[in-house]
Short mmCIF file of C-alpha atoms and ligand atoms in Angstrom, two decimals:
data_model
loop_
_atom_site.label_atom_id
_atom_site.label_comp_id
_atom_site.label_asym_id
_atom_site.label_seq_id
_atom_site.Cartn_x
_atom_site.Cartn_y
_atom_site.Cartn_z
CA MET A 779 80.82 -115.54 -212.06
CA ILE A 780 79.61 -113.67 -208.77
CA VAL A 781 80.37 -110.40 -210.47
CA SER A 782 78.22 -111.18 -213.57
CA TRP A 783 75.51 -112.38 -211.24
CA LEU A 784 75.69 -109.01 -209.26
CA GLU A 785 75.49 -107.22 -212.60
CA GLY A 786 72.41 -109.13 -213.33
CA VAL A 787 70.74 -108.24 -210.05
CA ALA A 788 71.80 -104.60 -210.56
CA ARG A 789 70.15 -104.49 -214.13
CA ALA A 790 66.91 -106.08 -212.69
CA ALA A 791 66.85 -103.54 -209.94
CA ARG A 792 67.26 -100.83 -212.55
CA PHE A 793 64.58 -102.37 -214.59
CA ALA A 794 62.26 -102.35 -211.38
CA GLY A 795 63.08 -98.75 -210.55
CA ARG A 796 62.09 -97.69 -214.17
CA VAL A 797 58.93 -99.47 -213.76
CA LEU A 798 58.21 -97.53 -210.65
CA VAL A 799 59.15 -94.17 -212.34
CA GLU A 800 57.12 -94.75 -215.64
CA ALA A 801 54.02 -96.01 -213.67
CA VAL A 802 53.35 -92.64 -212.36
CA ARG A 803 54.29 -90.50 -215.48
CA PRO A 804 51.26 -89.86 -217.79
CA PRO A 805 50.03 -90.43 -220.45
CA PHE A 806 48.81 -93.78 -219.19
CA GLU A 807 47.92 -96.73 -221.46
CA GLY A 808 44.59 -97.13 -219.90
CA ARG A 809 43.11 -99.58 -222.48
CA GLU A 810 46.09 -101.99 -222.48
CA THR A 811 46.25 -101.82 -218.65
CA LEU A 812 42.38 -102.66 -218.53
CA ARG A 813 42.92 -105.48 -221.00
CA HIS A 814 45.61 -106.91 -218.76
CA LEU A 815 43.45 -106.55 -215.75
CA TYR A 816 41.01 -108.76 -217.48
CA GLU A 817 43.60 -111.29 -218.74
CA LEU A 818 45.45 -111.64 -215.60
CA GLY A 819 42.86 -110.85 -212.97
CA VAL A 820 39.45 -111.85 -214.10
CA ARG A 821 40.75 -114.87 -215.59
CA SER A 822 42.43 -116.05 -212.62
CA VAL A 823 39.28 -116.05 -210.58
CA PRO A 824 38.45 -119.68 -211.08
CA LEU A 825 41.77 -120.80 -209.92
CA ILE A 826 41.80 -118.51 -206.92
CA ALA A 827 38.32 -119.11 -205.81
CA ALA A 828 38.69 -122.98 -206.11
CA ALA A 829 42.18 -123.02 -204.40
CA GLY A 830 40.61 -120.77 -201.57
CA PHE A 831 37.63 -123.14 -201.07
CA ALA A 832 39.99 -126.04 -200.74
CA VAL A 833 42.47 -124.41 -198.52
CA GLY A 834 39.52 -123.34 -196.23
CA VAL A 835 38.13 -126.91 -195.99
CA VAL A 836 41.63 -128.03 -195.17
CA LEU A 837 42.64 -125.52 -192.63
CA SER A 838 39.16 -125.86 -190.89
CA MET A 839 39.79 -129.47 -190.44
CA HIS A 840 43.11 -128.57 -189.03
CA THR A 841 41.87 -125.98 -186.60
CA ARG A 842 39.20 -128.29 -185.54
CA SER A 843 41.31 -131.08 -184.32
CA SER A 844 43.69 -128.62 -182.57
CA MET A 845 41.09 -126.47 -181.04
CA ALA A 846 38.91 -129.65 -179.91
CA ARG A 847 42.37 -130.72 -177.90
CA PHE A 848 41.70 -127.73 -175.75
CA GLY A 849 37.81 -127.73 -175.75
CA ALA A 850 37.81 -124.42 -177.53
CA GLU A 851 35.49 -125.48 -180.56
CA ALA A 852 33.77 -122.09 -180.46
CA LEU A 853 37.06 -120.41 -181.49
CA ILE A 854 37.12 -122.41 -184.68
CA PRO A 855 35.56 -119.84 -187.12
CA ALA A 856 37.72 -117.07 -185.80
CA GLY A 857 41.08 -119.28 -185.63
CA LEU A 858 40.50 -119.84 -189.37
CA ALA A 859 39.75 -116.50 -190.30
CA ILE A 860 42.98 -114.96 -188.51
CA VAL A 861 45.08 -117.73 -190.06
CA LEU A 862 43.62 -117.21 -193.50
CA ILE A 863 43.46 -113.36 -193.63
CA ARG A 864 46.90 -112.64 -192.10
CA GLU A 865 48.93 -115.20 -193.94
CA THR A 866 47.53 -118.09 -195.72
CA GLY A 867 45.33 -116.18 -198.22
CA PRO A 868 47.98 -113.62 -199.23
CA LEU A 869 50.76 -116.12 -199.43
CA VAL A 870 48.94 -118.96 -201.14
CA SER A 871 47.25 -116.61 -203.68
CA GLY A 872 50.74 -114.89 -204.30
CA LEU A 873 52.35 -118.12 -205.13
CA LEU A 874 49.60 -119.58 -207.12
CA LEU A 875 49.43 -116.31 -209.29
CA SER A 876 53.20 -116.07 -209.46
CA GLY A 877 52.60 -119.53 -211.42
CA ARG A 878 49.82 -118.69 -213.49
CA ILE A 879 50.64 -114.96 -214.14
CA GLY A 880 54.37 -115.03 -213.93
CA ALA A 881 54.52 -118.04 -216.39
CA GLY A 882 52.07 -116.20 -218.86
CA ILE A 883 54.03 -112.91 -218.77
CA GLY A 884 57.19 -114.48 -219.13
CA ALA A 885 56.31 -116.65 -222.26
CA GLU A 886 54.31 -114.06 -223.91
CA LEU A 887 56.96 -111.34 -223.74
CA GLY A 888 59.58 -113.79 -224.44
CA ALA A 889 57.92 -115.00 -227.52
CA MET A 890 57.23 -111.28 -228.52
CA LYS A 891 60.92 -110.65 -228.02
CA VAL A 892 62.31 -113.45 -230.09
CA THR A 893 59.84 -112.87 -233.06
CA GLU A 894 60.86 -109.30 -233.13
CA GLN A 895 57.57 -108.06 -231.94
CA ILE A 896 58.95 -105.64 -229.40
CA ASP A 897 61.33 -104.26 -231.92
CA ALA A 898 58.24 -103.73 -234.26
CA LEU A 899 56.63 -101.87 -231.57
CA GLU A 900 59.50 -99.66 -231.14
CA ALA A 901 59.56 -99.20 -235.03
CA VAL A 902 56.01 -97.73 -234.93
CA ALA A 903 57.02 -95.26 -232.41
CA VAL A 904 55.44 -96.85 -229.43
CA ASP A 905 57.44 -97.10 -226.06
CA SER A 906 57.56 -100.67 -225.64
CA PHE A 907 58.39 -100.51 -221.89
CA ARG A 908 55.38 -98.55 -221.17
CA TYR A 909 53.15 -100.34 -223.49
CA LEU A 910 54.21 -103.89 -222.56
CA VAL A 911 55.75 -103.81 -219.13
CA VAL A 912 54.28 -100.89 -217.06
CA THR A 913 50.54 -102.02 -218.10
CA ARG A 914 51.20 -105.51 -216.82
CA VAL A 915 52.73 -104.44 -213.71
CA VAL A 916 50.04 -102.00 -213.02
CA ALA A 917 47.26 -104.53 -213.72
CA CYS A 918 49.10 -107.10 -211.49
CA VAL A 919 49.45 -104.72 -208.52
CA VAL A 920 45.76 -103.85 -208.66
CA ALA A 921 44.54 -107.52 -209.25
CA LEU A 922 46.55 -109.16 -206.36
CA PRO A 923 44.71 -107.83 -203.45
CA LEU A 924 41.31 -108.17 -205.05
CA LEU A 925 42.25 -111.80 -205.72
CA THR A 926 43.60 -112.31 -202.34
CA THR A 927 40.23 -110.98 -200.87
CA LEU A 928 38.44 -113.37 -202.99
CA MET A 929 40.48 -116.33 -201.75
CA ASN A 930 39.94 -115.01 -198.24
CA PHE A 931 36.18 -115.38 -198.88
CA THR A 932 35.98 -118.51 -200.47
CA GLY A 933 38.44 -119.82 -197.76
CA MET A 934 35.87 -118.94 -195.25
CA LEU A 935 33.10 -120.42 -197.31
CA GLY A 936 35.07 -123.54 -197.50
CA GLY A 937 35.68 -123.47 -193.68
CA TRP A 938 31.88 -123.06 -193.09
CA VAL A 939 30.99 -126.02 -195.46
CA ALA A 940 33.43 -128.30 -193.54
CA GLU A 941 32.14 -126.99 -190.38
CA SER A 942 28.50 -127.40 -191.09
CA ILE A 943 28.88 -130.93 -192.10
CA ILE A 944 30.15 -131.85 -188.77
CA THR A 945 27.98 -129.36 -186.59
CA GLY A 946 25.41 -128.01 -188.80
CA MET A 947 26.18 -124.44 -187.86
CA PRO A 948 24.35 -121.94 -189.94
CA ILE A 949 26.39 -119.70 -192.20
CA GLY A 950 25.30 -116.37 -190.52
CA THR A 951 26.55 -117.67 -187.08
CA TYR A 952 29.60 -118.83 -188.53
CA PHE A 953 30.73 -115.64 -190.33
CA ARG A 954 29.67 -113.67 -187.33
CA GLN A 955 31.84 -115.67 -184.95
CA ALA A 956 34.71 -115.46 -187.72
CA PHE A 957 34.99 -111.90 -188.20
CA GLN A 958 34.15 -110.76 -184.66
CA PRO A 959 37.57 -110.67 -183.41
CA ILE A 960 38.91 -109.79 -186.75
CA GLN A 961 40.59 -106.26 -186.43
CA PHE A 962 41.63 -103.57 -189.01
CA SER A 963 45.24 -104.39 -188.44
CA ASP A 964 44.71 -108.12 -189.33
CA LEU A 965 42.90 -107.54 -192.65
CA ILE A 966 44.35 -104.38 -194.20
CA PRO A 967 48.10 -104.58 -193.96
CA ALA A 968 47.96 -108.18 -194.96
CA THR A 969 45.86 -107.65 -197.86
CA LEU A 970 47.83 -104.43 -199.11
CA LYS A 971 51.20 -106.40 -198.80
CA THR A 972 50.08 -108.46 -201.91
CA THR A 973 50.50 -105.40 -204.11
CA VAL A 974 54.09 -105.87 -203.46
CA PHE A 975 53.74 -109.40 -204.64
CA GLY A 976 51.78 -108.35 -207.69
CA PHE A 977 54.83 -105.83 -208.30
CA ILE A 978 57.19 -108.72 -207.85
CA ILE A 979 55.57 -111.25 -210.09
CA ALA A 980 54.97 -108.88 -212.95
CA THR A 981 58.17 -107.14 -212.83
CA VAL A 982 60.41 -110.22 -212.80
CA ALA A 983 58.46 -112.03 -215.39
CA SER A 984 58.67 -108.76 -217.69
CA TYR A 985 62.40 -108.53 -217.01
CA LEU A 986 63.00 -112.13 -217.95
CA GLY A 987 60.64 -111.98 -220.79
CA VAL A 988 62.00 -108.90 -222.53
CA ASN A 989 65.57 -110.23 -222.01
CA THR A 990 64.86 -113.51 -223.66
CA THR A 991 67.33 -114.84 -226.22
CA ARG A 992 67.78 -118.07 -228.16
CA GLY A 993 64.47 -118.64 -229.77
CA THR A 994 61.95 -120.99 -228.56
CA GLU A 995 63.94 -122.72 -226.04
CA GLY A 996 64.57 -119.20 -224.54
CA VAL A 997 60.90 -118.57 -224.35
CA GLY A 998 60.42 -121.75 -222.29
CA GLN A 999 63.28 -120.72 -220.18
CA ALA A 1000 61.88 -117.29 -219.60
CA SER A 1001 58.57 -118.77 -218.56
CA THR A 1002 60.13 -121.36 -216.04
CA ARG A 1003 62.49 -118.82 -214.48
CA SER A 1004 59.79 -116.22 -214.29
CA VAL A 1005 57.88 -118.66 -211.76
CA VAL A 1006 60.93 -119.79 -209.73
CA ALA A 1007 62.58 -116.50 -209.31
CA SER A 1008 59.22 -114.39 -208.72
CA SER A 1009 58.17 -117.17 -206.03
CA ILE A 1010 61.58 -117.14 -204.33
CA LEU A 1011 61.61 -113.58 -204.23
CA LEU A 1012 58.09 -113.36 -203.14
CA ILE A 1013 58.62 -115.91 -200.15
CA ALA A 1014 61.71 -113.74 -198.99
CA THR A 1015 59.87 -110.48 -199.21
CA ASN A 1016 56.94 -111.86 -197.30
CA VAL A 1017 59.25 -112.53 -194.28
CA LEU A 1018 60.34 -108.90 -194.48
CA LEU A 1019 56.73 -107.57 -194.83
CA VAL A 1020 55.43 -109.62 -191.92
CA ARG A 1021 58.19 -108.47 -189.70
CA LEU A 1022 57.64 -104.83 -190.78
CA ILE A 1023 53.70 -105.13 -190.20
CA GLN A 1024 54.27 -106.62 -186.70
CA PHE A 1025 56.61 -103.82 -186.05
CA VAL A 1026 53.88 -101.22 -187.07
CA TYR A 1027 51.02 -102.89 -185.38
CA PRO A 1028 52.51 -104.78 -182.44
CA MET B 1028 62.73 -81.61 -240.51
CA ALA B 1029 65.05 -81.85 -243.44
CA THR B 1030 66.19 -78.99 -245.35
CA GLU B 1031 66.86 -78.88 -249.13
CA GLY B 1032 69.72 -81.18 -249.71
CA THR B 1033 69.98 -82.82 -246.39
CA PRO B 1034 70.16 -86.68 -247.03
CA ALA B 1035 67.31 -88.80 -245.85
CA VAL B 1036 69.63 -91.11 -244.23
CA GLU B 1037 73.37 -91.15 -243.68
CA LEU B 1038 75.53 -93.60 -241.98
CA ARG B 1039 78.95 -92.27 -240.93
CA HIS B 1040 81.62 -94.80 -240.17
CA VAL B 1041 79.36 -97.11 -238.37
CA THR B 1042 80.84 -100.02 -236.82
CA LYS B 1043 78.81 -102.71 -235.00
CA ARG B 1044 80.28 -105.76 -233.01
CA PHE B 1045 78.63 -108.79 -231.64
CA GLY B 1046 81.32 -110.38 -229.53
CA ASP B 1047 84.39 -110.38 -231.40
CA ARG B 1048 82.79 -110.24 -234.84
CA ARG B 1049 82.43 -106.92 -236.70
CA VAL B 1050 79.14 -106.97 -238.49
CA LEU B 1051 79.28 -103.58 -239.64
CA ASP B 1052 82.75 -102.44 -240.21
CA ASP B 1053 83.32 -98.60 -240.56
CA LEU B 1054 80.36 -98.59 -242.96
CA SER B 1055 79.38 -95.28 -244.50
CA LEU B 1056 76.42 -94.48 -246.85
CA VAL B 1057 74.40 -91.55 -247.82
CA VAL B 1058 70.82 -91.93 -249.18
CA PRO B 1059 69.49 -88.71 -250.68
CA ALA B 1060 65.85 -88.04 -250.03
CA GLY B 1061 63.62 -89.37 -252.59
CA ARG B 1062 65.97 -91.97 -253.86
CA ALA B 1063 65.32 -95.93 -253.93
CA VAL B 1064 68.30 -97.71 -252.89
CA CYS B 1065 68.50 -101.55 -253.04
CA VAL B 1066 70.85 -103.37 -250.49
CA LEU B 1067 72.44 -106.73 -251.80
CA GLY B 1068 74.82 -109.23 -250.23
CA ARG B 1069 75.12 -112.67 -249.02
CA SER B 1070 73.36 -114.05 -246.03
CA GLY B 1071 74.65 -112.86 -242.72
CA THR B 1072 76.63 -109.80 -243.96
CA GLY B 1073 74.76 -107.28 -241.78
CA LYS B 1074 72.07 -106.03 -244.26
CA SER B 1075 69.14 -106.42 -241.57
CA VAL B 1076 71.63 -105.19 -238.90
CA MET B 1077 72.05 -102.15 -241.03
CA LEU B 1078 68.41 -101.46 -241.11
CA LYS B 1079 67.94 -101.79 -237.48
CA HIS B 1080 70.55 -99.11 -237.05
CA ILE B 1081 68.85 -96.70 -239.21
CA ILE B 1082 65.66 -96.72 -237.17
CA GLY B 1083 67.42 -96.82 -233.86
CA LEU B 1084 66.80 -100.17 -232.72
CA MET B 1085 70.39 -101.12 -232.60
CA ARG B 1086 73.08 -98.57 -231.57
CA PRO B 1087 76.56 -98.51 -233.18
CA ASP B 1088 79.74 -99.22 -231.33
CA GLU B 1089 81.37 -96.44 -233.25
CA GLY B 1090 80.11 -93.79 -235.93
CA SER B 1091 76.78 -92.08 -236.06
CA VAL B 1092 73.48 -92.78 -238.06
CA LEU B 1093 71.63 -89.45 -239.26
CA VAL B 1094 68.10 -89.61 -240.38
CA GLU B 1095 66.96 -86.39 -242.08
CA GLY B 1096 69.88 -84.54 -240.32
CA GLU B 1097 69.29 -86.02 -236.85
CA ASP B 1098 71.56 -88.23 -235.05
CA VAL B 1099 69.40 -91.03 -233.91
CA THR B 1100 72.11 -92.45 -231.86
CA ALA B 1101 71.87 -89.32 -229.77
CA LEU B 1102 68.23 -88.83 -229.43
CA GLY B 1103 66.28 -89.46 -226.36
CA PRO B 1104 63.09 -91.83 -226.44
CA ARG B 1105 60.51 -89.03 -227.18
CA GLU B 1106 62.61 -87.45 -230.11
CA LEU B 1107 63.38 -90.86 -231.26
CA ALA B 1108 59.73 -91.65 -231.39
CA ARG B 1109 59.04 -88.62 -233.48
CA VAL B 1110 61.69 -89.51 -236.12
CA ARG B 1111 60.28 -93.00 -236.13
CA GLN B 1112 56.95 -91.76 -236.98
CA ARG B 1113 58.25 -90.60 -240.36
CA MET B 1114 59.58 -94.02 -241.01
CA GLY B 1115 58.09 -97.40 -241.70
CA MET B 1116 59.86 -100.76 -241.51
CA LEU B 1117 58.97 -104.23 -242.93
CA PHE B 1118 60.96 -106.75 -240.89
CA GLN B 1119 62.45 -109.67 -242.38
CA HIS B 1120 60.18 -112.16 -240.63
CA ALA B 1121 57.28 -109.49 -240.75
CA ALA B 1122 57.10 -109.47 -236.87
CA LEU B 1123 53.36 -108.99 -236.92
CA PHE B 1124 51.63 -108.50 -233.52
CA ASP B 1125 50.13 -112.08 -233.04
CA SER B 1126 47.74 -111.24 -230.57
CA ILE B 1127 45.68 -108.94 -232.69
CA THR B 1128 44.02 -109.44 -236.24
CA VAL B 1129 45.79 -108.72 -239.43
CA GLY B 1130 43.74 -105.79 -239.98
CA GLU B 1131 44.40 -104.29 -236.36
CA ASN B 1132 48.17 -104.90 -237.26
CA VAL B 1133 47.77 -102.55 -239.99
CA ALA B 1134 45.49 -100.02 -238.15
CA PHE B 1135 47.92 -99.98 -235.01
CA PRO B 1136 50.30 -97.15 -236.21
CA LEU B 1137 47.00 -95.15 -237.34
CA ARG B 1138 45.57 -95.68 -233.88
CA ARG B 1139 48.67 -94.60 -232.24
CA HIS B 1140 49.63 -91.56 -234.15
CA SER B 1141 46.86 -90.49 -236.11
CA LYS B 1142 43.68 -88.38 -235.17
CA LEU B 1143 41.42 -90.11 -237.48
CA PRO B 1144 38.06 -91.57 -236.30
CA PRO B 1145 38.24 -95.32 -235.76
CA ARG B 1146 35.89 -95.79 -238.84
CA GLU B 1147 38.26 -94.06 -241.09
CA ILE B 1148 41.20 -95.93 -239.66
CA ARG B 1149 39.46 -99.15 -240.47
CA GLU B 1150 38.84 -98.11 -243.89
CA ARG B 1151 42.37 -96.75 -244.54
CA ALA B 1152 43.66 -100.35 -243.20
CA GLU B 1153 41.25 -102.10 -245.48
CA ALA B 1154 42.76 -100.14 -248.36
CA LEU B 1155 46.25 -100.89 -247.38
CA LEU B 1156 45.44 -104.49 -247.20
CA ALA B 1157 43.90 -104.32 -250.69
CA ASP B 1158 46.94 -102.68 -252.04
CA VAL B 1159 49.18 -105.56 -250.83
CA GLY B 1160 46.79 -108.15 -252.25
CA LEU B 1161 45.14 -109.16 -248.87
CA ALA B 1162 41.67 -107.46 -249.38
CA GLY B 1163 39.16 -109.32 -247.00
CA GLU B 1164 41.84 -110.83 -244.63
CA TYR B 1165 41.10 -108.20 -241.95
CA GLU B 1166 39.80 -110.35 -239.37
CA LYS B 1167 42.09 -113.26 -239.88
CA MET B 1168 44.86 -113.58 -237.00
CA PRO B 1169 48.54 -113.51 -238.31
CA ALA B 1170 49.05 -117.22 -237.51
CA GLU B 1171 46.34 -118.04 -239.87
CA LEU B 1172 48.40 -116.47 -242.91
CA SER B 1173 51.01 -117.97 -245.02
CA GLY B 1174 54.52 -116.59 -244.71
CA GLY B 1175 54.15 -114.54 -247.88
CA MET B 1176 50.96 -113.23 -246.70
CA ARG B 1177 52.29 -112.26 -243.44
CA LYS B 1178 55.12 -110.32 -245.18
CA ARG B 1179 52.62 -108.40 -247.25
CA ALA B 1180 50.57 -107.53 -244.20
CA GLY B 1181 53.79 -106.35 -242.59
CA LEU B 1182 54.41 -104.15 -245.50
CA ALA B 1183 50.94 -102.73 -245.40
CA ARG B 1184 51.66 -101.87 -241.63
CA ALA B 1185 54.96 -100.15 -242.54
CA LEU B 1186 53.10 -97.95 -245.16
CA ALA B 1187 50.15 -97.07 -242.76
CA LEU B 1188 51.68 -93.54 -241.92
CA GLU B 1189 52.67 -92.85 -245.28
CA PRO B 1190 56.53 -92.79 -244.32
CA ALA B 1191 58.89 -90.49 -245.63
CA ILE B 1192 61.46 -93.31 -245.42
CA LEU B 1193 60.60 -96.88 -245.79
CA LEU B 1194 62.98 -99.61 -244.85
CA ALA B 1195 61.94 -102.97 -246.43
CA ASP B 1196 63.87 -106.05 -245.36
CA GLU B 1197 63.44 -108.61 -248.22
CA PRO B 1198 59.98 -107.63 -249.19
CA SER B 1199 59.55 -110.11 -252.00
CA THR B 1200 61.26 -113.11 -250.38
CA GLY B 1201 58.73 -116.17 -250.16
CA LEU B 1202 56.50 -114.56 -252.76
CA ASP B 1203 55.75 -116.10 -256.12
CA PRO B 1204 57.08 -114.08 -259.19
CA VAL B 1205 53.60 -112.44 -260.08
CA THR B 1206 52.96 -111.33 -256.44
CA SER B 1207 56.59 -110.26 -256.16
CA GLY B 1208 56.12 -108.10 -259.43
CA GLU B 1209 53.04 -106.33 -257.69
CA ILE B 1210 54.93 -105.63 -254.52
CA ASP B 1211 57.64 -104.02 -256.81
CA ARG B 1212 55.17 -102.09 -258.61
CA LEU B 1213 53.55 -100.86 -255.19
CA LEU B 1214 56.93 -99.84 -253.87
CA VAL B 1215 57.75 -97.71 -257.10
CA GLU B 1216 54.34 -96.37 -257.20
CA LEU B 1217 54.53 -95.21 -253.68
CA ARG B 1218 58.01 -93.59 -254.25
CA ASP B 1219 56.60 -91.76 -257.37
CA ARG B 1220 53.50 -90.50 -255.61
CA THR B 1221 54.97 -89.54 -252.30
CA GLY B 1222 58.59 -88.99 -253.09
CA ALA B 1223 59.34 -91.41 -250.28
CA THR B 1224 62.90 -92.52 -249.66
CA LEU B 1225 63.23 -96.31 -250.07
CA ILE B 1226 65.82 -98.76 -248.58
CA VAL B 1227 65.19 -102.11 -249.75
CA VAL B 1228 66.96 -105.25 -248.68
CA THR B 1229 66.45 -107.87 -251.49
CA HIS B 1230 67.96 -111.17 -252.83
CA ASN B 1231 65.85 -110.67 -255.92
CA ILE B 1232 67.95 -109.06 -258.60
CA PRO B 1233 65.20 -108.62 -261.04
CA SER B 1234 63.12 -106.65 -258.49
CA ALA B 1235 66.27 -104.74 -257.51
CA ARG B 1236 66.73 -103.62 -261.06
CA VAL B 1237 62.96 -102.39 -261.14
CA ILE B 1238 63.01 -100.72 -257.83
CA GLY B 1239 66.59 -99.50 -257.15
CA ASP B 1240 67.83 -96.21 -258.61
CA GLU B 1241 71.00 -97.31 -256.97
CA LEU B 1242 72.27 -100.79 -255.73
CA VAL B 1243 74.54 -101.12 -252.88
CA PHE B 1244 76.52 -104.27 -252.40
CA LEU B 1245 77.41 -105.30 -248.67
CA HIS B 1246 80.10 -107.61 -248.00
CA GLU B 1247 81.62 -108.52 -244.61
CA GLY B 1248 80.35 -105.44 -243.04
CA ARG B 1249 81.47 -102.93 -245.77
CA ILE B 1250 80.02 -101.58 -248.97
CA VAL B 1251 82.13 -103.13 -251.84
CA ALA B 1252 80.24 -101.84 -254.67
CA GLN B 1253 77.62 -98.94 -255.25
CA GLY B 1254 75.90 -97.88 -258.44
CA THR B 1255 73.22 -98.31 -260.85
CA ALA B 1256 72.31 -101.83 -262.00
CA GLY B 1257 74.27 -101.33 -265.09
CA GLU B 1258 77.32 -100.27 -263.27
CA LEU B 1259 77.04 -103.34 -260.98
CA ASP B 1260 76.92 -105.68 -263.95
CA GLN B 1261 80.31 -104.35 -264.96
CA SER B 1262 81.76 -104.58 -261.61
CA PRO B 1263 85.57 -105.61 -261.43
CA ILE B 1264 84.52 -107.90 -258.21
CA PRO B 1265 83.48 -111.23 -259.29
CA LEU B 1266 81.20 -112.00 -256.38
CA VAL B 1267 79.17 -108.78 -257.55
CA ARG B 1268 78.98 -109.86 -261.05
CA GLN B 1269 78.05 -113.24 -260.15
CA PHE B 1270 75.12 -111.93 -257.99
CA MET B 1271 73.84 -109.78 -260.76
CA GLN B 1272 73.73 -112.72 -263.14
CA ALA B 1273 71.76 -114.86 -260.75
CA GLU B 1274 68.57 -113.47 -262.36
CA GLY B 1275 66.41 -116.25 -260.79
CA ALA B 1276 67.40 -115.88 -257.40
CA GLY B 1277 65.04 -114.63 -254.66
N1 LIG C 2418 70.98 -109.44 -231.93
C1 LIG C 2418 72.29 -110.04 -232.36
N2 LIG C 2418 73.07 -110.62 -231.49
C2 LIG C 2418 73.98 -111.17 -231.97
N3 LIG C 2418 74.47 -111.26 -233.26
C3 LIG C 2418 73.60 -110.85 -234.08
C4 LIG C 2418 72.48 -110.19 -233.72
N4 LIG C 2418 71.67 -109.69 -234.95
C5 LIG C 2418 72.37 -110.12 -236.07
N5 LIG C 2418 73.54 -110.77 -235.56
C6 LIG C 2418 74.67 -111.23 -236.43
O1 LIG C 2418 75.07 -110.43 -237.28
C7 LIG C 2418 75.29 -110.84 -238.53
C8 LIG C 2418 74.57 -110.24 -239.58
O2 LIG C 2418 73.34 -110.41 -239.43
P1 LIG C 2418 72.15 -109.84 -240.40
O3 LIG C 2418 70.79 -110.25 -239.82
O4 LIG C 2418 72.16 -108.49 -240.66
O5 LIG C 2418 72.37 -110.70 -241.86
P2 LIG C 2418 71.64 -110.32 -243.15
O6 LIG C 2418 72.41 -109.77 -244.02
O7 LIG C 2418 70.47 -109.73 -242.96
O8 LIG C 2418 71.42 -111.94 -243.67
P3 LIG C 2418 70.09 -112.52 -244.35
O9 LIG C 2418 70.37 -112.30 -245.80
O10 LIG C 2418 70.24 -114.02 -244.06
O11 LIG C 2418 68.89 -111.93 -243.75
C9 LIG C 2418 75.03 -112.30 -238.54
O12 LIG C 2418 76.16 -113.19 -238.39
C10 LIG C 2418 74.19 -112.53 -237.23
O13 LIG C 2418 74.53 -113.76 -236.53
MG1 LIG C 2419 68.51 -110.17 -242.91
#
């Protein structure tokens, strides 16, 4: 039981290693990668933008009530910006996308597996791993930081809307106050760590997708398990990454 | 590249197990270049598994599989891709790529492996579709086709690169007798025109008589009878004779 579980983990790790090796080895499947960047990235924009806005509104209400307690209302925009950019934006977009993208990749590759489309690709002399898996992982790695940045932005927008309803603060003032204390070390490492989230989401979902068995039922399982496994792994990895970032930028 | 006299396909003592079950059991078969072989046998005897071994989608537990003299079980991915470009495979359930149109399915191998300009690729794909009686279906999605139409589109895709070796898994199953006869003629014509080697799995005895220079009867993972249709008609094995008499089947 434990042995077979460890074997599974080892297989998944080898799969992930192979993704890394193949991702940097030409020739690249540029067209497919762009197609996935559109499917996985551009089409996630509404979800991420809307969620970011809502998160911004809610966080702003929380920061207002805590800051007001200390009479520090002037710090509200900056407080929100730090919370959002350093942690909430990356983590929330990572988890949302592990739902949308993870489930999608798991189901799509799972369906291709059980209907022998992956075999058919191999039969026409196409490397299915590079064509199906590497392209999705690369697209996801590129998309995550961009979508996170979008979420940070719509989150701040939501924060300003909530603030302006109460105090009527103009948007220019709000953003100036928000970004004034933000430093390179708040923004860049936190945003770049989402490339790791992107790698985890697409790799886990691809692994479960291409190893799907047992027909339609298996496809559903691959999809569900992709979301669960990539979310858990993402949360755990996040702890390590935050620790690492704090170590590098104390 | 095959030299004079090298068989197109050769299976040497191939054994394949799934769990405890020996699906292929010390199976040996030689298919000379340019010959049309029909593979018969009851459902579940390993006919599809045998085809997947020939194109390297499955690896034997024991024995070897030679295609034009090269052991496909020992080839790396790149060499295997080179060998596969000389083959075409029609899958039992067609295995069309369901995210692209029927026409793009047929054009796919050409886009990947030929240097033809896009317009010519499209023309060729349209001509191939017309050959299998699907003229004008280029823009349809695979899900919009009937089972028999999908099968024929799968055949057109398998023929796209003018394969030296065509593996066809039940090309006429699910087709009416007239269409089935047309597919038989298409396969015979292909062999006569290009000298291709055909390995055709079929339950359709009349079409096996038309296509096959040689018939191979598989039972419980072994070849129990091999010869011309006339020879199999006289087989001492009752099951084989029973099969040959079931004219209407398929
Ligand atoms: N990937 C697989 N994993 C496990 N068992 C398999 C796999 N593929 C095939 N089998 C088993 O191998 C046996 C032979 O299967 P195969 O598909 O070759 O039969 P077949 O002769 O093509 O039958 P049919 O005429 O119904 O298509 C079956 O018992 C099947 O359950
Ligand atoms: Mg079969």
